[in-house]
Coordinates of C-alpha atoms and ligand atoms in Angstrom, one line a residue:
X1 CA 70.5 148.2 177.6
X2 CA 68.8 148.8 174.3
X3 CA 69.9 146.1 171.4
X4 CA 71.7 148.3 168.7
X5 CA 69.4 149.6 166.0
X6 CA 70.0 147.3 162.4
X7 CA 72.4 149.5 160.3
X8 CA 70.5 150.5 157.2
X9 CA 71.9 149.2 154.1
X10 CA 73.8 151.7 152.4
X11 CA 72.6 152.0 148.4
X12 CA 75.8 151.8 147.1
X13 CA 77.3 148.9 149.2
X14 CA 74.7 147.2 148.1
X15 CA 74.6 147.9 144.8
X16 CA 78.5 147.1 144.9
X17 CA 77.5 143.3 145.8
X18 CA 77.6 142.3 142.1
X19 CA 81.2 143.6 141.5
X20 CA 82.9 142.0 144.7
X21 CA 81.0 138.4 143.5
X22 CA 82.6 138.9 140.1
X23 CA 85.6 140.4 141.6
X24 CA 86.1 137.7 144.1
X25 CA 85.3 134.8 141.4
X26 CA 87.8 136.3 138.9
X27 CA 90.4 137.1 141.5
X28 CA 90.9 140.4 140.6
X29 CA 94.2 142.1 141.3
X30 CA 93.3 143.4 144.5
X31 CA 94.8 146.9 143.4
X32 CA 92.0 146.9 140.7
X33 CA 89.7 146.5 143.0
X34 CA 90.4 149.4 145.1
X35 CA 90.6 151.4 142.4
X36 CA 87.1 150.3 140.9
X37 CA 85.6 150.0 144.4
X38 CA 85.1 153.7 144.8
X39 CA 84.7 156.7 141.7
X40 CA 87.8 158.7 140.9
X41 CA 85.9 162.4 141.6
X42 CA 82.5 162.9 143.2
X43 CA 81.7 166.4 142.5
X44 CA 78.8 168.5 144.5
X45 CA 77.8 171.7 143.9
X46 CA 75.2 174.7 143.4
X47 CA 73.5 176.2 140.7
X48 CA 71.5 179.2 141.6
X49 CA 68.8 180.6 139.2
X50 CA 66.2 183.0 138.8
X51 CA 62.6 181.8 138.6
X52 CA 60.3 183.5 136.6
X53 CA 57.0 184.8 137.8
X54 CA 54.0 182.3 138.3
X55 CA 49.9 181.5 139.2
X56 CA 49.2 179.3 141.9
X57 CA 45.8 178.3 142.3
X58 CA 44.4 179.3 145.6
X59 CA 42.4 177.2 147.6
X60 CA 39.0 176.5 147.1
X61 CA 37.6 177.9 151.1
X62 CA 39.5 181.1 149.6
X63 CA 37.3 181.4 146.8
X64 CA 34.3 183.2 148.1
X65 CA 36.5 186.1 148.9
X66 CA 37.3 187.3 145.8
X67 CA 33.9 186.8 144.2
X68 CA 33.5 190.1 143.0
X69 CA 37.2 189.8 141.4
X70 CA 36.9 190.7 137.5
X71 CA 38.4 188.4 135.1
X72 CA 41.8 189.9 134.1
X73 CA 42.7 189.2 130.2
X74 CA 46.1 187.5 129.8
X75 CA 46.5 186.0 126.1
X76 CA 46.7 182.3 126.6
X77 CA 50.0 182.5 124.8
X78 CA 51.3 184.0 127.5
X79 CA 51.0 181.5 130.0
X80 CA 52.5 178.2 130.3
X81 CA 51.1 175.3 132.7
X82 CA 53.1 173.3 135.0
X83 CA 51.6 169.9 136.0
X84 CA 51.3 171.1 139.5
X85 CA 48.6 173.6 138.5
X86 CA 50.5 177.0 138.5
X87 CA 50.7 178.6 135.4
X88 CA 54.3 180.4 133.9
X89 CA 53.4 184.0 133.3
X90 CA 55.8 185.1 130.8
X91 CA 57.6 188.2 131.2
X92 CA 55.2 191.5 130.2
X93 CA 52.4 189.4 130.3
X94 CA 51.0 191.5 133.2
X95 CA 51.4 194.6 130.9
X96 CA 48.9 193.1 127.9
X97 CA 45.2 193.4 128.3
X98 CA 43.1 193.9 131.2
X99 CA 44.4 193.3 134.7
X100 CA 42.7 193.0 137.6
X101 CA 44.1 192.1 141.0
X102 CA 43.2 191.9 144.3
X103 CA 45.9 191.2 147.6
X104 CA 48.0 189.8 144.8
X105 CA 45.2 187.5 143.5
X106 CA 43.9 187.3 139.8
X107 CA 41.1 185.5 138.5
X108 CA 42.1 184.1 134.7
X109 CA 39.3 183.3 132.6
X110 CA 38.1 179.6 132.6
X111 CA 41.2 178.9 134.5
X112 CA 40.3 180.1 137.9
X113 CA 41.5 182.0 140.6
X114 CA 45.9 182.5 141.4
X115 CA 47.9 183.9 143.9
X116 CA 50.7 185.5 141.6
X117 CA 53.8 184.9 143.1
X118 CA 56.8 186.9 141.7
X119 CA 59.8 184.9 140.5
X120 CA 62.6 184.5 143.4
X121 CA 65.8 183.1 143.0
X122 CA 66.5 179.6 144.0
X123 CA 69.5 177.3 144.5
X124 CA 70.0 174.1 143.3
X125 CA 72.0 170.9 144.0
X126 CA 74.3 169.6 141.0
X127 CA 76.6 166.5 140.8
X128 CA 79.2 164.7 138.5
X129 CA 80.9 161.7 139.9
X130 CA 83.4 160.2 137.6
X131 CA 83.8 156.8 138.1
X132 CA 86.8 155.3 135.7
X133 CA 88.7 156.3 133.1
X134 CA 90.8 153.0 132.4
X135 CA 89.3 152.5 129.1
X136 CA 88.3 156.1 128.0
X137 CA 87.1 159.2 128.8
X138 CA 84.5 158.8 131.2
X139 CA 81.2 159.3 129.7
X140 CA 77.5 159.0 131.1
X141 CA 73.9 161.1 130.8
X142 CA 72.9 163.8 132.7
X143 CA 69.7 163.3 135.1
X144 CA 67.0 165.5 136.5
X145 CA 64.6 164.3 139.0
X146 CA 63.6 165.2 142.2
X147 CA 65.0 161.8 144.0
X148 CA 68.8 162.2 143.2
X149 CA 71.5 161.8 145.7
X150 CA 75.6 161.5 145.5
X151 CA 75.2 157.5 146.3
X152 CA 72.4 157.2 143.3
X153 CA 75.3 159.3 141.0
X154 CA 77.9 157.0 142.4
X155 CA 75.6 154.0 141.3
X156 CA 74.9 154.8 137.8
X157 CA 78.1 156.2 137.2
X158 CA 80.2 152.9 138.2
X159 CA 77.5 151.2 136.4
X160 CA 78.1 153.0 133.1
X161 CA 81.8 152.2 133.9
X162 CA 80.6 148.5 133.3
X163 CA 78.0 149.4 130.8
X164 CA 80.7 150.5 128.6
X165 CA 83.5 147.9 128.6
X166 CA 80.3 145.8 128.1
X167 CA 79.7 147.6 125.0
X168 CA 83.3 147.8 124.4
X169 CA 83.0 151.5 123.8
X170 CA 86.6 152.9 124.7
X171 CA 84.9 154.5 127.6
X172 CA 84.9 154.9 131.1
X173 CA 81.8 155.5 133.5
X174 CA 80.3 158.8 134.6
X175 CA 76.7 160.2 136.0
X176 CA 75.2 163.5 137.3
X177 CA 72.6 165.7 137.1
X178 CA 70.7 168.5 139.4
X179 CA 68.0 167.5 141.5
X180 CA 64.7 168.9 140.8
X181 CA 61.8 167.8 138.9
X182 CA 61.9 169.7 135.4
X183 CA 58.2 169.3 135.3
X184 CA 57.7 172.2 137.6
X185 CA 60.0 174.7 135.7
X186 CA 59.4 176.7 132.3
X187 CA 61.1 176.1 129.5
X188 CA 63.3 179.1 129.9
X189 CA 63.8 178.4 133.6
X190 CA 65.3 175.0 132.5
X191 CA 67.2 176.4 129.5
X192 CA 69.0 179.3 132.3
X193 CA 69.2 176.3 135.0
X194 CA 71.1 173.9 132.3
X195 CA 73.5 177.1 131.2
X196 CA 74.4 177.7 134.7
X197 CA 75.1 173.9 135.6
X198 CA 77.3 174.1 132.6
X199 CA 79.1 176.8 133.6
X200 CA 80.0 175.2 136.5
X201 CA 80.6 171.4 134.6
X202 CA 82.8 173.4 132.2
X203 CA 86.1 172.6 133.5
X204 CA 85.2 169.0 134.8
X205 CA 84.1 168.0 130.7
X206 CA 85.3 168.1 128.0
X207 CA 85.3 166.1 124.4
X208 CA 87.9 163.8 125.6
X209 CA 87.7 163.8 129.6
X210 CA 84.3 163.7 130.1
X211 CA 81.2 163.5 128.2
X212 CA 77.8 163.6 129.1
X213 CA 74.2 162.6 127.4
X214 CA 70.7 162.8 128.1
X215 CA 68.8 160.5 131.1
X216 CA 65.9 160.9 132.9
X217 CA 64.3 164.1 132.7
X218 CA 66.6 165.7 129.7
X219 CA 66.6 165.1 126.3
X220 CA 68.6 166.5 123.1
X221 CA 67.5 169.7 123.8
X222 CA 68.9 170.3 127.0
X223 CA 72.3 168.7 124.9
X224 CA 72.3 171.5 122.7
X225 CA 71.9 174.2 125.6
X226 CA 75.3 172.4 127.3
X227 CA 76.2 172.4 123.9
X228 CA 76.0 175.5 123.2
X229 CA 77.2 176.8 126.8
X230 CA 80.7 175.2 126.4
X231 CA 81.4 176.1 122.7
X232 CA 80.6 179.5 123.1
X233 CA 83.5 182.2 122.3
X234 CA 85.8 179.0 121.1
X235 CA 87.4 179.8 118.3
X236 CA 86.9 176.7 116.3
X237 CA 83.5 175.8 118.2
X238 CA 83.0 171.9 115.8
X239 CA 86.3 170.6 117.2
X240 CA 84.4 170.7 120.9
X241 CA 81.4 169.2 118.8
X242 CA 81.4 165.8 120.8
X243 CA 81.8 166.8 124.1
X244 CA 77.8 165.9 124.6
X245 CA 76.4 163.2 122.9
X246 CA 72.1 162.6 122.2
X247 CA 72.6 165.9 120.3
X248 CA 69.7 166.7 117.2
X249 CA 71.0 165.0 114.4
X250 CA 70.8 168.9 112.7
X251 CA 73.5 169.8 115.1
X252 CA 75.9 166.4 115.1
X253 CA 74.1 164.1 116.6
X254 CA 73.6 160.5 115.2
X255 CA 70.7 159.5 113.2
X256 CA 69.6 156.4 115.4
X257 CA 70.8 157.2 118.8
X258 CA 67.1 158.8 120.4
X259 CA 65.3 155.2 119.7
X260 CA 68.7 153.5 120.4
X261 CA 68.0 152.6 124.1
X262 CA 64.9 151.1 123.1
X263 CA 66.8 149.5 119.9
X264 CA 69.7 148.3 121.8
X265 CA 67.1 146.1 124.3
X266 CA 64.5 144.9 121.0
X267 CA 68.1 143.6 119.3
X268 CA 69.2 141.5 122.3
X269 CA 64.9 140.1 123.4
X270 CA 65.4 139.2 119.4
X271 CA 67.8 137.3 119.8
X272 CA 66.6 135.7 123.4
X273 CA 63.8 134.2 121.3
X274 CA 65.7 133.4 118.2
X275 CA 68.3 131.4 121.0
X276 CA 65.5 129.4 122.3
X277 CA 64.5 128.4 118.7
X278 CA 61.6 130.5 118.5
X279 CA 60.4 133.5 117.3
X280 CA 59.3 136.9 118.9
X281 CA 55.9 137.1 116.8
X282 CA 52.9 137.5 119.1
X283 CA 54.8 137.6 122.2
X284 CA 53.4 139.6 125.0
X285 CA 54.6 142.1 126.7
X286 CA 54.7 144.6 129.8
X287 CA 56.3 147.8 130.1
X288 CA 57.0 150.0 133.0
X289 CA 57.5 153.9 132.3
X290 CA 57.3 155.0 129.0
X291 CA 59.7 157.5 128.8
X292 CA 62.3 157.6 125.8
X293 CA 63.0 153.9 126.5
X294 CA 59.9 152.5 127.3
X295 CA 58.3 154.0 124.2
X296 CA 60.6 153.7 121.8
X297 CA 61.6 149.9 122.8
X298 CA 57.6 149.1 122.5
X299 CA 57.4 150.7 119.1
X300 CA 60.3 148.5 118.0
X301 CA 59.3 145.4 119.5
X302 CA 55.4 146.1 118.2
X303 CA 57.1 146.3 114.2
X304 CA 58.4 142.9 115.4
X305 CA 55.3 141.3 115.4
X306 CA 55.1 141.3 119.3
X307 CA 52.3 142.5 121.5
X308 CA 52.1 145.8 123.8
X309 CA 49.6 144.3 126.8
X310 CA 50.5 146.5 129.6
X311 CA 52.0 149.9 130.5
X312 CA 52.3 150.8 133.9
X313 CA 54.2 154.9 135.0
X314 CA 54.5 156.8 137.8
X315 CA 51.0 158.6 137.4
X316 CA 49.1 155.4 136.3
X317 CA 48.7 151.9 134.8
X318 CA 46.4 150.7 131.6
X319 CA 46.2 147.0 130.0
X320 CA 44.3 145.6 127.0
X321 CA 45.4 141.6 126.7
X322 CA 44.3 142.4 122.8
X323 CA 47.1 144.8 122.5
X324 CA 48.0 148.4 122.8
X325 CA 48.2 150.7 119.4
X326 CA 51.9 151.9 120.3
X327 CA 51.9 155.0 117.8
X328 CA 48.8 156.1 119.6
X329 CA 49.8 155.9 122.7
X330 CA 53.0 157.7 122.2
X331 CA 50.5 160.3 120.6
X332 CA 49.0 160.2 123.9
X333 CA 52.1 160.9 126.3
X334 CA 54.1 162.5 124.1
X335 CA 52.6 164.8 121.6
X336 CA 49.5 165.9 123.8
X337 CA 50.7 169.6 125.2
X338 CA 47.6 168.3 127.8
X339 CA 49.1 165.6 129.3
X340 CA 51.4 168.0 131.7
X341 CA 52.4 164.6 133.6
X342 CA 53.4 162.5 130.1
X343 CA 51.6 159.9 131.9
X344 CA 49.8 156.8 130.4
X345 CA 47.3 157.1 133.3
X346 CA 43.5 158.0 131.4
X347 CA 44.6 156.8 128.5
X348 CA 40.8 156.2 126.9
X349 CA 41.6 152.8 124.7
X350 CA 43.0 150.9 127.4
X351 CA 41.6 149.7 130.9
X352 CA 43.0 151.3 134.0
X353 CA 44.8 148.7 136.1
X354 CA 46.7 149.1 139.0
X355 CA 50.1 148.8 139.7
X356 CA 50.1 145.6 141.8
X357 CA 47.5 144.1 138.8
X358 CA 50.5 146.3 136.3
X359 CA 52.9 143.6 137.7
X360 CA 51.2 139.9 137.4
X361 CA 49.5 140.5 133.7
X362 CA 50.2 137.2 132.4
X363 CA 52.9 138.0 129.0
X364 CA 56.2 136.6 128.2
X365 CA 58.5 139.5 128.7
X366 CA 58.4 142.2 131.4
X367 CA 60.4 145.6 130.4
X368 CA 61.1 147.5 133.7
X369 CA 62.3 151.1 131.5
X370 CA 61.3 153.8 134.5
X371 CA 63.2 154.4 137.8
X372 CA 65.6 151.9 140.1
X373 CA 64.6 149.2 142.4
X374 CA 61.3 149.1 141.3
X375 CA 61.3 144.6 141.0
X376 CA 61.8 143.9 144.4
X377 CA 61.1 140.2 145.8
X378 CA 57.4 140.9 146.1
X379 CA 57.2 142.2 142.3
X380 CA 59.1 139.5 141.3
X381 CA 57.2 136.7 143.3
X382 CA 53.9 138.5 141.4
X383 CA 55.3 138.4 137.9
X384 CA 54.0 135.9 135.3
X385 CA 57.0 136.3 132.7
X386 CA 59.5 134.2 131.0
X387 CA 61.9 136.8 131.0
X388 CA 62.8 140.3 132.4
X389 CA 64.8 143.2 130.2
X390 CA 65.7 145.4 131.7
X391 CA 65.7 149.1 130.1
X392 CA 66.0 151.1 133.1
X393 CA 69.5 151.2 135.1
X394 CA 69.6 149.3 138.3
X395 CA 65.7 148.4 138.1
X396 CA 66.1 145.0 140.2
X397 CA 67.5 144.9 143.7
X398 CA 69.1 141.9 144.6
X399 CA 65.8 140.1 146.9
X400 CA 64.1 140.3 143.4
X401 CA 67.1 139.1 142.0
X402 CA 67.1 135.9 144.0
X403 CA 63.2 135.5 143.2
X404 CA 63.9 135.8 139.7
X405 CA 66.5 133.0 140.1
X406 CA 64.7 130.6 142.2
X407 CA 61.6 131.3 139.9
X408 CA 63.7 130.6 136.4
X409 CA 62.7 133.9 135.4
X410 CA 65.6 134.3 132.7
X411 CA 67.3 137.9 132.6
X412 CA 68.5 140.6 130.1
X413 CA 70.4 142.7 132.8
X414 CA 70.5 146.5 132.0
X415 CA 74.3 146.8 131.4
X416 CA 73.6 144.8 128.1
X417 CA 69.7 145.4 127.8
X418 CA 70.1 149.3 127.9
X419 CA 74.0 149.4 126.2
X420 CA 72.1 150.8 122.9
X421 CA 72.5 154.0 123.7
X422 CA 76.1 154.9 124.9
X423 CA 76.9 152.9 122.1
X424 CA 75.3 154.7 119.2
X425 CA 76.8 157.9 121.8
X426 CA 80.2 156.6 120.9
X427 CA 78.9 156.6 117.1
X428 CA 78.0 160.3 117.4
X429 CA 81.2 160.9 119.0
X430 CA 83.4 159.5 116.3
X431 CA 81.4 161.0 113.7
X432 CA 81.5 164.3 115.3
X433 CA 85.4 163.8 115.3
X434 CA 85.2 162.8 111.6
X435 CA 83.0 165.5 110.9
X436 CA 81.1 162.6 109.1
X437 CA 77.4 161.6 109.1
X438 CA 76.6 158.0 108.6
X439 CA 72.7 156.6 107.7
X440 CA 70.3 155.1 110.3
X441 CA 71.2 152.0 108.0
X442 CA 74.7 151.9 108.7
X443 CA 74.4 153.1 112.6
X444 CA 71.7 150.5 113.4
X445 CA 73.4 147.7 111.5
X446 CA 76.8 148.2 113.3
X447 CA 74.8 148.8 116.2
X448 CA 73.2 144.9 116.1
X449 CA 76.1 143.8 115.6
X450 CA 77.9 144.8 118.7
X451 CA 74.9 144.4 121.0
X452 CA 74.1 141.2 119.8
X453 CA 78.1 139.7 120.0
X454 CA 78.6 141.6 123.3
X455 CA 74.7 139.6 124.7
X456 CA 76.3 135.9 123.2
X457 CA 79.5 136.4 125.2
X458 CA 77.6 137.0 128.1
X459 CA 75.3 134.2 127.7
X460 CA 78.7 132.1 126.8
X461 CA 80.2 133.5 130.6
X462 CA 76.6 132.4 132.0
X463 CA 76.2 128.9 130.6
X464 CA 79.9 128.1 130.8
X465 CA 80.1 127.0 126.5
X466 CA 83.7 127.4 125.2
X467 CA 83.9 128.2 122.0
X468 CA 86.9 129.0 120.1
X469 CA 86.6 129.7 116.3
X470 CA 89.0 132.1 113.9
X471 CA 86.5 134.6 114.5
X472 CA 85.0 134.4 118.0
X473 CA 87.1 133.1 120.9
X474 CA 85.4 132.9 124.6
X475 CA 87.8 130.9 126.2
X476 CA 89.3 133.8 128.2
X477 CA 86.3 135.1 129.6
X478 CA 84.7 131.9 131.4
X479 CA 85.0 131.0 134.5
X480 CA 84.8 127.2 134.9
X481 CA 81.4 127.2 136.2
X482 CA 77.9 128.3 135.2
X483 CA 76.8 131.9 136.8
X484 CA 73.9 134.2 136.8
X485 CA 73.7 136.4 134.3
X486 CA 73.9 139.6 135.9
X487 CA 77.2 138.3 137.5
X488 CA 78.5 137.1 134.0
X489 CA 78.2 140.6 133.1
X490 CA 80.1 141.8 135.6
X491 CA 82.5 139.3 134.7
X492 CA 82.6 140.3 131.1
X493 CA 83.4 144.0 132.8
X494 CA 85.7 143.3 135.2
X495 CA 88.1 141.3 132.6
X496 CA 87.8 143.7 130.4
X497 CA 88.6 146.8 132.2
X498 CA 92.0 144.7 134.0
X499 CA 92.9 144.1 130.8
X500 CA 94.1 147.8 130.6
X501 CA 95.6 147.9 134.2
X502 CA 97.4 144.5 133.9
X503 CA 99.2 145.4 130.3
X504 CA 99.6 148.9 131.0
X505 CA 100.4 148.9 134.9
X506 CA 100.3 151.6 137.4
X507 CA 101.9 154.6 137.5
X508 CA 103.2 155.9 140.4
Ligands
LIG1 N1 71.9 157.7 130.0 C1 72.2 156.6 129.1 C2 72.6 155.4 129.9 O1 72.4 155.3 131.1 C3 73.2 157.0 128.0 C4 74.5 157.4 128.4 C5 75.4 157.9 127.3 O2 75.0 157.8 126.1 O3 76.5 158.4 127.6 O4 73.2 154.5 129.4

């Protein structure tokens, strides 16, 4: 008889380990556990679309064949590259200028030679899983990539559930998205796909139910296409105003809240060096993915007077122990209508390194801001850092947590290192039910303020240090005993959202 095959660990489960530690430390009512242990809704469903035309470049052994193919003149404006290689041709391109075809290929000019491949329609997978509502609507960003899946939504969402009673944002937790990799689609493919997916999402959101924001792979304009989707034909369109947040601040969103991720982890690594009596000037350090978070957190921290030595994405890795210019690398990824991957990788002013060499660069904080899972126990055996911040959800699983521990690697864990942003969302949100608009000034000041008062209680749970003045009082959050401080979040969480269960009860 063969032995039975090891079960493989199931994401969530695992990812669940945290809660039932806190959960069992705490002695939560075991009815609140039931009721956290799983999300509320899990929604699947389709989005079908209609893709526009494209080029696809043909293979090289082809290209003999069509040798005596003319060049065919298609303004350059009409074309739009994906970083695949194929080329958008917009619609009527085909009709301007010159074209020459042969068996459906065309030869562009200094481009090379395509198959053209008409546009077909194509279906795609789309999720929202709400997690908890206890303390407020449930509220959470939007993702597109190509390596989704319900357990991944089930993840972030209950981790945004914990996110925002760590923020205490009168929030609950939510997550979805559509998998595919936005990369590969036009502009106007992703503007029809996002309309769609909101058409569908319409009667699952709403300003107080359910309210999405931007993650990986969207950004405030795909906000203002969902935006736009669910106001439209309302009769009084501004009251619906807040039912996305990470909108352009032209059209209610908050000043403050694109760099706030990246503000949000800079305010609590401040205050990790300021803790330890020292200061962040001319600290070094790493950052992996350099996204929205990743970029904006190095731009912050580089004002600060520390020092960029490392970046490391999905498409490439660069160092320079002398220090990386932030702004122009940002230039680089962001602004450079080349760069079709918005990947440091080639960056001239740097060294290319790889990303074993990414992960042992000697510096004093490491900034995982890309995907999850990617500090496992090897990564975190290689690292040579004092601390970790983490400004990617769910970037450590829990081997590298142990490392980190038996190491004495200290820890800023996500649900307080990446808590900038949902709450400067919750900022936009009350403004947009205001119909006021407050100053970066006033919005990054409040915004200190709770992210650093929210960090100090954690670090309070995690060190076990009562204190009980008129104006800050611990005493019900410890737990007689020093923890981790990824578990003393949790703990922070949990207490927090059975608050709302234990004085308001159940109904039946
Ligand atoms: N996607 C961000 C996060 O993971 C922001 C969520 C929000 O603002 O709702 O925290």
């Amino acid at each position: 008889m063969s032995s039975p095959k090891p079960k493989k660990k199931n994401i969530y489960l695992e990812a669940m380990e945290v809660f039932h530690r806190a959960a069992d430390l705490i002695d939560l009512d075991p009815r609140v556990r039931l009721e956290l242990e799983q999300p509320d809704f899990e929604h699947i469903f389709y989005v079908t679309t209609h893709l526009q035309d494209r080029l696809q470049p043909i293979a090289q052994d082809d290209h003999a064949k069509y040798a005596k193919l003319a060049d065919s003149d298609i303004p350059e404006s009409m074309l739009e590259p994906l970083y695949d290689g194929c080329w958008i041709i917009k619609p009527g391109a085909m009709r301007i200028g010159s074209v020459h075809t042969e068996n459906g290929v065309i030869r562009i000019a200094k481009k090379g030679l395509f198959k053209i491949k008409r546009g077909q329609p194509e279906r795609i997978k789309a999720y929202r899983v709400q997690h908890n509502q206890a303390r407020g609507p449930y509220k959470g960003g939007i993702r597109y990539h190509q390596d989704v899946s319900l357990d991944l939504f089930k993840i972030l969402a209950s981790e945004m559930t914990w996110k925002t009673a760590i923020a205490n944002v009168p929030f609950g937790g939510a997550k979805g998205g559509l998998k595919l990799d936005p990369r590969l689609y036009s502009k106007e493919e992703l503007q029809a796909i996002t309309l769609r997916y909101m058409y569908k999402l319409k009667n699952m959101v709403g300003p107080n139910f359910d309210i999405p924001a931007p993650d990986v792979g969207t950004n405030g304009e795909v906000m203002a296409w969902m935006l736009r989707q669910y106001t439209d034909g309302e009769r009084e369109p501004h009251k619906h105003r807040g039912v996305v947040t990470g909108k352009d601040v032209r059209i209610g969103g908050s000043e403050g809240r694109v760099k706030a991720t990246g503000q949000g982890l800079a305010y609590c690594i401040e205050d990790w060096f300021l803790a330890r009596g020292k200061s962040i000037k001319g600290a070094r350090f790493i950052v992996q993915g350099f996204g929205n978070v990743g970029s904006n957190a190095a731009e912050i921290l580089a004002k600060m007077g520390a020092k960029l030595v490392a970046v490391n994405d999905a498409d490439g890795g660069i160092a320079d122990p002398n220090g990386i210019d932030v702004g122009r690398l940002t230039q680089y990824v962001h602004a450079n209508p080349k760069n079709l991957r918005r990947s440091v990788g080639g960056y001239p002013e740097a060294q290319a390194i790889s990303k074993d060499d990414f992960w042992s660069q000697e510096c004093e904080i490491a900034i995982p801001a890309a995907l999850g899972k990617e500090i496992d126990g090897n990564v975190a055996e290689r690292l040579r850092c004092q601390l970790v911040a983490e400004g990617a959800n769910n970037p450590t699983t829990s081997d590298g947590d142990e490392v980190l521990e038996s190491r004495k690697i200290e820890l800023i864990p996500d649900v307080i290192g990446n808590a900038g942003g949902v709450t400067v969302s919750y900022y936009e949100w009350i403004q947009n039910k205001r119909m006021e608009h407050w100053t970066e000034q006033e919005v990054n000041q409040k915004l200190e303020r709770a992210i650093k008062s929210n960090y100090r209680l954690i670090r309070d749970i995690s060190n076990d240090r009562l204190e009980r003045s008129a104006e800050y009082d611990n005493s019900s959050f410890l737990v007689g005993q020093k923890v981790p401080m990824r578990l003393a979040a949790m703990i922070l969480a949990l207490k927090r959202i059975e608050a709302h269960y234990r004085i308001e009860g159940f109904s039946q």
